Coordinates of C-alpha atoms and ligand atoms in Angstrom, one line a residue:
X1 CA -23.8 6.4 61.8
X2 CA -24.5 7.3 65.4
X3 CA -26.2 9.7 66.6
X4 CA -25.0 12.1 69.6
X5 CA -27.9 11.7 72.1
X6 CA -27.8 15.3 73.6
X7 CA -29.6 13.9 77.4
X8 CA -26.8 11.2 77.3
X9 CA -24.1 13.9 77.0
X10 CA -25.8 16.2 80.0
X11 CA -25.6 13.1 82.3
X12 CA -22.2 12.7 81.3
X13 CA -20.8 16.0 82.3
X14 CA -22.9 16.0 85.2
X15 CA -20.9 13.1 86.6
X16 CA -17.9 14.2 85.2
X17 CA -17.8 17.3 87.1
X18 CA -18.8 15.5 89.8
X19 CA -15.4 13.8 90.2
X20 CA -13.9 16.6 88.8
X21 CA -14.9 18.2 91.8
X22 CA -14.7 15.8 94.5
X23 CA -11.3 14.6 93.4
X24 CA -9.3 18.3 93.4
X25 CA -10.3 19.6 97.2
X26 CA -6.5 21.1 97.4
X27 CA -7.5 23.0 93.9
X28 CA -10.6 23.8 94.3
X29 CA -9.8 25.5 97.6
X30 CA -6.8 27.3 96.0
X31 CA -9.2 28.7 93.8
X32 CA -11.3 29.8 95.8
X33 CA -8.9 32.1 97.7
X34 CA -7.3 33.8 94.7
X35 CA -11.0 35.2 93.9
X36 CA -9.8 37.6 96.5
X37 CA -6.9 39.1 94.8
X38 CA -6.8 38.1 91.3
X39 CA -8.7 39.3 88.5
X40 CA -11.2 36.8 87.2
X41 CA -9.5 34.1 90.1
X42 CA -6.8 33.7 87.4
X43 CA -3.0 34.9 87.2
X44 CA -3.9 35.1 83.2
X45 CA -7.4 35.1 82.2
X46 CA -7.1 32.4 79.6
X47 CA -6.6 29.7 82.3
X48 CA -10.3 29.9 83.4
X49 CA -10.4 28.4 79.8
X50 CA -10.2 24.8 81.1
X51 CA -13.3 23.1 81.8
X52 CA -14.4 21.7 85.6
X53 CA -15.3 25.4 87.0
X54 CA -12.1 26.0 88.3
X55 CA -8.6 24.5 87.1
X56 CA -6.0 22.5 88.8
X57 CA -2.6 24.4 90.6
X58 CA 0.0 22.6 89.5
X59 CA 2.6 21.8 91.6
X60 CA 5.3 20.6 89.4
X61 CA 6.3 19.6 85.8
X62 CA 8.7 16.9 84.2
X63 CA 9.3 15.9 81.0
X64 CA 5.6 15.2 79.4
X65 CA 3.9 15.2 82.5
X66 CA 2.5 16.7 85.5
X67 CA 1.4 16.7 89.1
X68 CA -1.6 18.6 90.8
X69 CA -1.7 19.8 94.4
X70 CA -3.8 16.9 95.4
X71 CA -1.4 14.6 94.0
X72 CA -2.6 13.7 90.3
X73 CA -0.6 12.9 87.2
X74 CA -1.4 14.0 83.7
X75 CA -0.4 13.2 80.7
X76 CA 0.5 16.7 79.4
X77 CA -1.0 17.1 75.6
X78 CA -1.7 20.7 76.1
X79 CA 1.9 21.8 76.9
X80 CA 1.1 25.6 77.8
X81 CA -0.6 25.5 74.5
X82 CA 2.7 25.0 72.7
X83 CA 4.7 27.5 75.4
X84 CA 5.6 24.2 76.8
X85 CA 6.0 21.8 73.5
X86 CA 9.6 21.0 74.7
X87 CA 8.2 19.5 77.7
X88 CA 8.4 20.8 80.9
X89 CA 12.0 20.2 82.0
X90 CA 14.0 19.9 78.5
X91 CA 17.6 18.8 79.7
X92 CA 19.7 21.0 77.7
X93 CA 17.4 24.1 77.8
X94 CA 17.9 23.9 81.8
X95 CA 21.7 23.1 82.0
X96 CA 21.9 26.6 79.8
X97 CA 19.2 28.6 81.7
X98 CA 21.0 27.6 85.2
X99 CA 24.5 28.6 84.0
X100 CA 23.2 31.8 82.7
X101 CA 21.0 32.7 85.7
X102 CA 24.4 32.7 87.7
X103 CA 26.1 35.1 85.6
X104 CA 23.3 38.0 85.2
X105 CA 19.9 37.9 83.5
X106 CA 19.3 40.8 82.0
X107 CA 22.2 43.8 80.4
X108 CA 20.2 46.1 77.8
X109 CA 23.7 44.7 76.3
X110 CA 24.0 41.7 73.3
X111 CA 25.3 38.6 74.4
X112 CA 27.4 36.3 72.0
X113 CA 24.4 33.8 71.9
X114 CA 22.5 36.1 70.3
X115 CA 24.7 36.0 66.8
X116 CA 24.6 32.2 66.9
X117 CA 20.7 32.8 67.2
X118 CA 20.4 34.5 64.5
X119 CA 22.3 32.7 62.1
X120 CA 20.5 29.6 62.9
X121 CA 17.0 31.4 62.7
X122 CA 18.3 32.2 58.9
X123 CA 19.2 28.3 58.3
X124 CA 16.5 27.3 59.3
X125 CA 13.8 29.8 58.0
X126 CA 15.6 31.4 55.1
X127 CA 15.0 35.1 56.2
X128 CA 18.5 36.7 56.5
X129 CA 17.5 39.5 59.7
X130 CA 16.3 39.2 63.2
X131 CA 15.0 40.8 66.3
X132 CA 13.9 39.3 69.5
X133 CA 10.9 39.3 71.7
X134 CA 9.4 38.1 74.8
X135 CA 6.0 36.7 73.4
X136 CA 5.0 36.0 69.7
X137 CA 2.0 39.1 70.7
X138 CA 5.1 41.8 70.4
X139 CA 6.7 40.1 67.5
X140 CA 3.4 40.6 65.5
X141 CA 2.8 44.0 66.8
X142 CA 6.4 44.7 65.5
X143 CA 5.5 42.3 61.8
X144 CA 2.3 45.0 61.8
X145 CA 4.3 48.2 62.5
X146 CA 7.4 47.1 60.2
X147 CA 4.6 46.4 57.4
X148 CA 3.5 49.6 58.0
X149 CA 6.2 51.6 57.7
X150 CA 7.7 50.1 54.5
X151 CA 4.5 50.1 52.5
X152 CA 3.2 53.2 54.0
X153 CA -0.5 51.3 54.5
X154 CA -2.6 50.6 57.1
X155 CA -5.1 48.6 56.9
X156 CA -4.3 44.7 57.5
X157 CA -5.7 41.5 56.2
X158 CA -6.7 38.4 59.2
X159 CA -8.1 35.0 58.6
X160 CA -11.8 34.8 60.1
X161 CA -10.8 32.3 63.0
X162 CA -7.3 33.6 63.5
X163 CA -5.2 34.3 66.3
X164 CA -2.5 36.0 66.8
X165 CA -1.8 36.9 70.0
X166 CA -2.8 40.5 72.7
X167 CA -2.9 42.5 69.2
X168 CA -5.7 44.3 68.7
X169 CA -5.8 44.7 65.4
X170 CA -5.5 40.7 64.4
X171 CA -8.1 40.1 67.4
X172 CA -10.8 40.7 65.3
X173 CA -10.4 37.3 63.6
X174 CA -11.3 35.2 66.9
X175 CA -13.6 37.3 68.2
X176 CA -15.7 38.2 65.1
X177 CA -17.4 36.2 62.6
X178 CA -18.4 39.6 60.6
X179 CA -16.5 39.5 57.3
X180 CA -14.9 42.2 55.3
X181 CA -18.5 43.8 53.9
X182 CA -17.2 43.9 49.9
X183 CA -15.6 40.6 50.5
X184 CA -19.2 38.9 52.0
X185 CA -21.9 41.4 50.3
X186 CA -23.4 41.5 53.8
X187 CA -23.3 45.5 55.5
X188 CA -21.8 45.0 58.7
X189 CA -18.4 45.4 59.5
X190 CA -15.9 45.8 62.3
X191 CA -12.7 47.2 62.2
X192 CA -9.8 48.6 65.1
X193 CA -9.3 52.6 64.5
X194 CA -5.6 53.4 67.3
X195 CA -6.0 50.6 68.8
X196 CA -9.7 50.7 70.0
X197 CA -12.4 47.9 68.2
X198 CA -15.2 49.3 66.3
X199 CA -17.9 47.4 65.4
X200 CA -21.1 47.6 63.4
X201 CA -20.4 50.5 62.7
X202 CA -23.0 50.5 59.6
X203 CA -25.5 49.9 62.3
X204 CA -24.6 53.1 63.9
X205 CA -24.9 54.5 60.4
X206 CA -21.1 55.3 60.4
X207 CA -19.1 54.3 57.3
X208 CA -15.9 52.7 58.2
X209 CA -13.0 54.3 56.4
X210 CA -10.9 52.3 53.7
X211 CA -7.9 54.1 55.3
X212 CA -8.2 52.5 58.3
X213 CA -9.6 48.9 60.1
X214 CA -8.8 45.1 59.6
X215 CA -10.6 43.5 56.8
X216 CA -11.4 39.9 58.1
X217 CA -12.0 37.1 55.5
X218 CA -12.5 33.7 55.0
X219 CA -9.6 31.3 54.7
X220 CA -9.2 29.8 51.3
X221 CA -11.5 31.6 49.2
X222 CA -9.4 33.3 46.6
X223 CA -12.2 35.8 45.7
X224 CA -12.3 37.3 48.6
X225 CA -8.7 37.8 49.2
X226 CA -8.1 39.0 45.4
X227 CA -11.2 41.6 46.1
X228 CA -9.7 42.8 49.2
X229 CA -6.2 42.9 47.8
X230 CA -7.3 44.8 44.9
X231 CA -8.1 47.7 46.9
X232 CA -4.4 48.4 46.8
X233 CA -4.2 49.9 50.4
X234 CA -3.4 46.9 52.1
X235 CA -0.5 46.8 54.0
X236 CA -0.1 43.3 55.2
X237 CA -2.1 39.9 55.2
X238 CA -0.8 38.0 58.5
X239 CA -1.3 34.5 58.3
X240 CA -0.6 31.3 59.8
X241 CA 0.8 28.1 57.0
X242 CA -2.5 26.4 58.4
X243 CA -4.9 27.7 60.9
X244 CA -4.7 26.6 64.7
X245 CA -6.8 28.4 66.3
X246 CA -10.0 27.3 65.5
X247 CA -8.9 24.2 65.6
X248 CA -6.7 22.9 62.8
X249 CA -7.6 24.0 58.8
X250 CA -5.5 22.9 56.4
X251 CA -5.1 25.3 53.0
X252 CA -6.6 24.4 49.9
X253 CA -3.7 22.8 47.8
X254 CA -2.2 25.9 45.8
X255 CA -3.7 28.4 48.4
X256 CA -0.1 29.5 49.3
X257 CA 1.5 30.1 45.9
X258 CA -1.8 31.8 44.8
X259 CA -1.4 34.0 48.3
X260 CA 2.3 34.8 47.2
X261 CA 1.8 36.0 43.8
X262 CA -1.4 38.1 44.8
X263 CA 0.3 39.7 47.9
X264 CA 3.4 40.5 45.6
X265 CA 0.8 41.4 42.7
X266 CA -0.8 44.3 44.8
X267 CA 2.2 45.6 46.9
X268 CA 1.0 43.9 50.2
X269 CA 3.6 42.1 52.5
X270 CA 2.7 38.4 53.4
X271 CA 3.6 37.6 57.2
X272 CA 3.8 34.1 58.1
X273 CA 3.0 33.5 61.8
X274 CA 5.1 30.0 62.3
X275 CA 4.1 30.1 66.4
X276 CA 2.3 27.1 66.6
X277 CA 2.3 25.4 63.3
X278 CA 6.6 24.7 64.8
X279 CA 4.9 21.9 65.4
X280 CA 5.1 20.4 61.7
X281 CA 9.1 20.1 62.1
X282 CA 12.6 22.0 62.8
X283 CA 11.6 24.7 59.7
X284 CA 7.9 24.9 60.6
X285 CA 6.7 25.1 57.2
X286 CA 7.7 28.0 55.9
X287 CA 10.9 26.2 54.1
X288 CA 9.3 23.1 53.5
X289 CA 6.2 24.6 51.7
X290 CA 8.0 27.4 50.0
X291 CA 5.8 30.1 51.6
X292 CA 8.5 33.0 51.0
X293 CA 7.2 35.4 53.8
X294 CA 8.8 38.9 53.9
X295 CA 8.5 39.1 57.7
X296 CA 8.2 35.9 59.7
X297 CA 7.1 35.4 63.0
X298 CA 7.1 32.9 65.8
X299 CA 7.1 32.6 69.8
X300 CA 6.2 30.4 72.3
X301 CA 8.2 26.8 72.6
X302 CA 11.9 28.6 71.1
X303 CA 13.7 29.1 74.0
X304 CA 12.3 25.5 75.7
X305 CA 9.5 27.7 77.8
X306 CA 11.6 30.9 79.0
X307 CA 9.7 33.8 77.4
X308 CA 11.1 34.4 73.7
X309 CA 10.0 35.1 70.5
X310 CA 11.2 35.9 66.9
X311 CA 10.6 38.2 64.1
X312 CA 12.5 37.6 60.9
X313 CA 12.4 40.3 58.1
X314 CA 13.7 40.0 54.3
X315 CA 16.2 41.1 52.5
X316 CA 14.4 43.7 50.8
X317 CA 12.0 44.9 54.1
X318 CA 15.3 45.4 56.1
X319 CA 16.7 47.7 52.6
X320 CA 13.0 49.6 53.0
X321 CA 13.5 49.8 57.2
X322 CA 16.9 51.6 56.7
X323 CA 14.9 54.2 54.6
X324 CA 13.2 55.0 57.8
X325 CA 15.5 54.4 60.4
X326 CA 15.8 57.2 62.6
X327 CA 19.1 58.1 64.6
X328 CA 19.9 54.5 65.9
X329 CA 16.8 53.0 66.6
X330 CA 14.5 51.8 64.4
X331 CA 11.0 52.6 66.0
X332 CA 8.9 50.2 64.5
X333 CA 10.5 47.3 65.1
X334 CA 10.0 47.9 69.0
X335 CA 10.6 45.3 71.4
X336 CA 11.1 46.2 74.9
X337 CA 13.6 46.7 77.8
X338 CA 13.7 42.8 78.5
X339 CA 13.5 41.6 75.1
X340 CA 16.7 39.9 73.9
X341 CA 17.9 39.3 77.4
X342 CA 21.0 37.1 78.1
X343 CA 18.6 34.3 79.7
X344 CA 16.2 34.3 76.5
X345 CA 19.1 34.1 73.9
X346 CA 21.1 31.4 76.1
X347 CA 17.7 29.4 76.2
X348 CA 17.2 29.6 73.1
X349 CA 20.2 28.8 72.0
X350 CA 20.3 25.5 73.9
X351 CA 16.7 25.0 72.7
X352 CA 17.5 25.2 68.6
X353 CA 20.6 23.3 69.3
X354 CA 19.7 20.2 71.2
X355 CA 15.4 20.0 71.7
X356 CA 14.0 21.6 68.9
X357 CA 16.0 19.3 66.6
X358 CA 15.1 16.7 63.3
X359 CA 15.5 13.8 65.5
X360 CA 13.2 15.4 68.3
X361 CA 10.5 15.8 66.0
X362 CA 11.3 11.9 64.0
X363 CA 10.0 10.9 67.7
X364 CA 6.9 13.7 68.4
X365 CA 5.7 13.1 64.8
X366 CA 5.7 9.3 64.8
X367 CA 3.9 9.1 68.3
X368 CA 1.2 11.5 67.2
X369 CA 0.7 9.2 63.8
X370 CA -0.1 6.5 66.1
X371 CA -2.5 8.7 68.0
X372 CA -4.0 9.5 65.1
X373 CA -4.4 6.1 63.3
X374 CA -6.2 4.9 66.3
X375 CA -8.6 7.5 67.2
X376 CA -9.7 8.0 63.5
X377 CA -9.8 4.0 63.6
X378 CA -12.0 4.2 66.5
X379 CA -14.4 7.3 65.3
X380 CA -15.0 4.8 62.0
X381 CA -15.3 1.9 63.9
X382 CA -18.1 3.5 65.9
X383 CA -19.8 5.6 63.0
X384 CA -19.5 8.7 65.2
X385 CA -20.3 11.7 63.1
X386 CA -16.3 12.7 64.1
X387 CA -13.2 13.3 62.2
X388 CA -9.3 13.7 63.4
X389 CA -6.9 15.8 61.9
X390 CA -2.9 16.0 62.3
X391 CA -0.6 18.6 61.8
X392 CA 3.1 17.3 62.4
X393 CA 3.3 16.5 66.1
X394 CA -0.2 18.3 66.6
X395 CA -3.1 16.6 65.9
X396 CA -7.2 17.6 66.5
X397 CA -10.6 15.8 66.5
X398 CA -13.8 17.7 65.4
X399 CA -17.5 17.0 66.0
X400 CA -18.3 17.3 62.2
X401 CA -17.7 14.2 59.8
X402 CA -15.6 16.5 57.2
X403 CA -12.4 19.3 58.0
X404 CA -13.6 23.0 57.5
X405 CA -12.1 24.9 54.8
X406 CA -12.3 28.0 56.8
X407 CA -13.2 29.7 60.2
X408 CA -16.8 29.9 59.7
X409 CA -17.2 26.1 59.1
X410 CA -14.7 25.4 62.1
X411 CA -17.4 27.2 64.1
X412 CA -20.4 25.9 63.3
X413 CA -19.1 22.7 64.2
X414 CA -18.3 23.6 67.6
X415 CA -20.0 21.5 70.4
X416 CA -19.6 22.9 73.3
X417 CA -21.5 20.5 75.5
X418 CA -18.7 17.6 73.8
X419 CA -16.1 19.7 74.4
X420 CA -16.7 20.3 78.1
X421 CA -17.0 16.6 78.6
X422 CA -14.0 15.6 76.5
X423 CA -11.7 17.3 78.8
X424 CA -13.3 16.7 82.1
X425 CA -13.6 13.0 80.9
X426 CA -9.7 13.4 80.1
X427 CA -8.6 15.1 82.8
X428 CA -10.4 12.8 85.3
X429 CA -8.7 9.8 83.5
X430 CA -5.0 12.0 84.0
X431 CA -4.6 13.4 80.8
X432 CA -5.2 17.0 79.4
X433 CA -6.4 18.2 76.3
X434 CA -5.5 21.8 74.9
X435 CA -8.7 23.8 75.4
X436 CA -10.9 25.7 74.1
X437 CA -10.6 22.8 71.7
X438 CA -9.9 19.0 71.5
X439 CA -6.1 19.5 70.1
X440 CA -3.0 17.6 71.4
X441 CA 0.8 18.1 71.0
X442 CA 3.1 15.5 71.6
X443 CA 6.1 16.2 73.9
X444 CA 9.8 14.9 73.2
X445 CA 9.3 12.5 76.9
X446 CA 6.2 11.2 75.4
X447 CA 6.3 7.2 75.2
X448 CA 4.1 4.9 72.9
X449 CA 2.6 3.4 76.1
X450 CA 1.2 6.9 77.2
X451 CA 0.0 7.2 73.4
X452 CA -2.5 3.4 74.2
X453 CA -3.3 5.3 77.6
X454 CA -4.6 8.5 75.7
X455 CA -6.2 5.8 72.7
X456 CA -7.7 3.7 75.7
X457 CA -9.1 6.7 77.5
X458 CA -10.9 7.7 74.2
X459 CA -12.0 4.6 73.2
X460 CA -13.6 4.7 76.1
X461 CA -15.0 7.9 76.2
X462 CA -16.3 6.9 72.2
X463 CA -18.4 3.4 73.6
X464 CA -19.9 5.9 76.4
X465 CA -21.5 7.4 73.3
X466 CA -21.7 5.6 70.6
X467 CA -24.5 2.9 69.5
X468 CA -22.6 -0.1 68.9
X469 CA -20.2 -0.7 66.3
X470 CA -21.2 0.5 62.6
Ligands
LIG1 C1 -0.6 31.7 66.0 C2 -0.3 32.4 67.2 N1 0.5 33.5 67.1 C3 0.8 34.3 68.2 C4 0.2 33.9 69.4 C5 0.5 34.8 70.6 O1 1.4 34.1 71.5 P1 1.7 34.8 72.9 O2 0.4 34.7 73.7 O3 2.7 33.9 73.5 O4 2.1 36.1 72.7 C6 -0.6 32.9 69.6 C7 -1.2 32.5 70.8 O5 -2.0 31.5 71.0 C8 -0.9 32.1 68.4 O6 -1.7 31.0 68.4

């Protein structure tokens, strides 16, 4: 088995970022200048995610790929993580965009696509009632406040590791490795009171209500989830099929139906956050894996990259939201004035119909199998202490030699040092990785030869490392 040698990986970066640098003047001088009137440098503080010190401007996108201001071409495996999974100039998704764009964007009026929407959201996902978004953030704010009101609960149940979106109280999994208390036997919590993040509160020698907060637990432990069910104040658990976010975990076979029949058994609703996990095929795996959500949700790549998400409620939720409806608007299910524009449902439309289709994802999945086969070939070839995981047409590889069950073993096998110098080593060699981890998703435009370039480039990056063959 080889060993990492930690000086070797140092050296490594060091000359990484070197070229990094060196290579991107145009970039590097762009971001230079926006330090002057943009927060953190950044038009969105997540893109000072990337590694190199500053990231590439990009000056234009086509199918899989794109090109930098100082004239390099990626590879594109991150795809706006997954905002950008159609790839960046789907055919039909345009066509439709350009022909709406010319007859008005916006009405605070229905437009016929929007039916057609909605009935193919049903087929698809099984839940019979919809409302659109602009981001998969405000359809789970909506999921929260729609659980909310029909169970008349508040407190909510993450996945330590999760992520959700700008919600604050589903932040708390990413940002906190602090477990429900009762669910951990440890005294230290955290929990979001209107909005605002509390934490350690025991250490402040403040109780934390069990009227209020986010209990945060592990991932496929049962116990804990029954314990913190059992409490009966629960008013939702939100939940992706399998976690992305810190890195891919798969659930424990049976995980689901057990999640199911405890949600139903202490009168919590199950949400089912399908946003990236779209990536395991047309009907996500809500369908395929039975998961029988009452409210669904799901953003990002719908409408082929034009802002536009979905949240789909059940038969039985929408009974319970009529209970509460007041006048003609149904407060909790929100939205916003933009949301369910005429450019979002006529994107969308075009996307569901002709990109985000069985044949689409035949193509995606197969390519990332290959991916897979040969990097997990080469991480056994070479004994590196590695392993590669796929989900559909997303696939992962980890710096430990087993999957984590859950967020806190997804953590403790974070490298940082190996993940800064995967993508730098990628991006140099003109492909990009989806940070802050080593995930890819393969775009419809992808071909099998860019797959060998992206096996090639990691092969090499494995001998730069590795001892010798095992
Ligand atoms: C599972 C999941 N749900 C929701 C979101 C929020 O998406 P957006 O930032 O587009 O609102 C994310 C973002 O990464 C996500 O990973």
């Amino acid at each position: 088995m080889t060993t990492i040698e930690r000086t070797k990986v140092k050296e490594l970066i060091k000359r990484e970022e070197q070229r990094y640098a060196d290579e991107r003047p145009r970039s590097r001088a762009l971001a230079d200048q926006a330090q002057s009137s943009l927060i953190f440098g950044v038009p969105m503080a997540g893109m000072n995610e990337w590694a190199g010190g500053f990231p590439i401007y990009v000056e234009s996108g086509n199918g899989a790929y794109l090109t930098d201001v100082d004239g390099h071409h990626y590879l594109d495996l991150c795809l706006g993580d997954t905002g950008g999974m159609c790839g960046h100039t789907p055919p039909a998704t345009i066509e439709a965009v350009v022909k709406q764009v010319s007859k008005g964007m916006t009405f605070w009026l229905p437009t016929e696509d929007s039916i057609w929407v909605g009935k193919e959201l049903t087929r698809r996902f099984g839940l019979p009632y919809w409302q659109v978004y602009l981001r998969a953030s405000d359809a789970n704010i909506a999921a929260l406040s729609v659980a909310r009101d029909v169970t008349q609960r508040y407190p909510i149940i993450v996945f330590n590791g999760s992520y959700h979106g700008h919600v604050p109280e589903s932040r708390l999994g990413l940002m906190n490795d602090k477990i429900w208390p009762e669910a951990r036997g440890e005294h230290d919590t955290v929990e979001v009171r209107d909005g605002v993040v509390w934490r350690g509160l025991h250490a402040q020698g403040i109780e934390p209500t069990r009227t209020t907060g986010t209990r945060v637990i592990d991932f496929n432990d049962l116990d804990a989830l029954e314990k913190a069910l059992s409490t009966k104040d629960i008013a939702c658990v939100l939940c992706e099929p399998a976690m992305t976010n810190v890195g891919i975990i798969m659930p424990d076979p049976g995980y689901h139906e057990e999640l199911r029949r405890l949600t139903r058994k202490y009168g919590t609703l199950l949400i089912i956050d399908e946003t990236h996990t779209i990536c395991g095929g047309p009907c996500g795996y809500t369908k395929p894996w039975n998961l029988e959500p009452d409210i669904f949700t799901l953003g990002k790549p719908v409408a082929g990259g034009v802002p536009t998400a979905f949240m789909g409620i059940s038969a039985d939720v929408e009974k319970e939201l009529q209970r509460h409806r007041v006048g003609k608007a149904l407060k909790s299910i929100g939205g916003g004035t933009l949301s369910g524009n005429a450019l979002s449902m006529a994107a969308a439309k075009a996307t569901l119909e002709h990109v985000l289709t069985e044949k689409t994802y035949e193509h995606t999945i197969s390519l990332c199998k290959k991916l897979v086969d040969g990097v997990d070939g080469m991480i056994k070839a070479n004994g590196m202490p590695w392993h590669v995981l796929r989900l559909g047409c997303r696939a992962e590889w980890r710096w430990s030699k087993t999957p984590p069950r859950n967020g806190k073993e997804a953590r403790a096998a974070f490298d940082m040092d190996l993940h800064e110098l995967v993508h730098l080593y990628f991006m140099n060699r003109g492909i990009l990785l989806t940070p802050p981890h080593s995930m890819v998703l393969i775009p419809p435009e992808c071909t099998a030869k860019d797959i060998d370039h992206h096996n090639n480039v990691f092969g090499e990056f494995v001998s730069e490392l590795s001892n010798g063959p095992d």
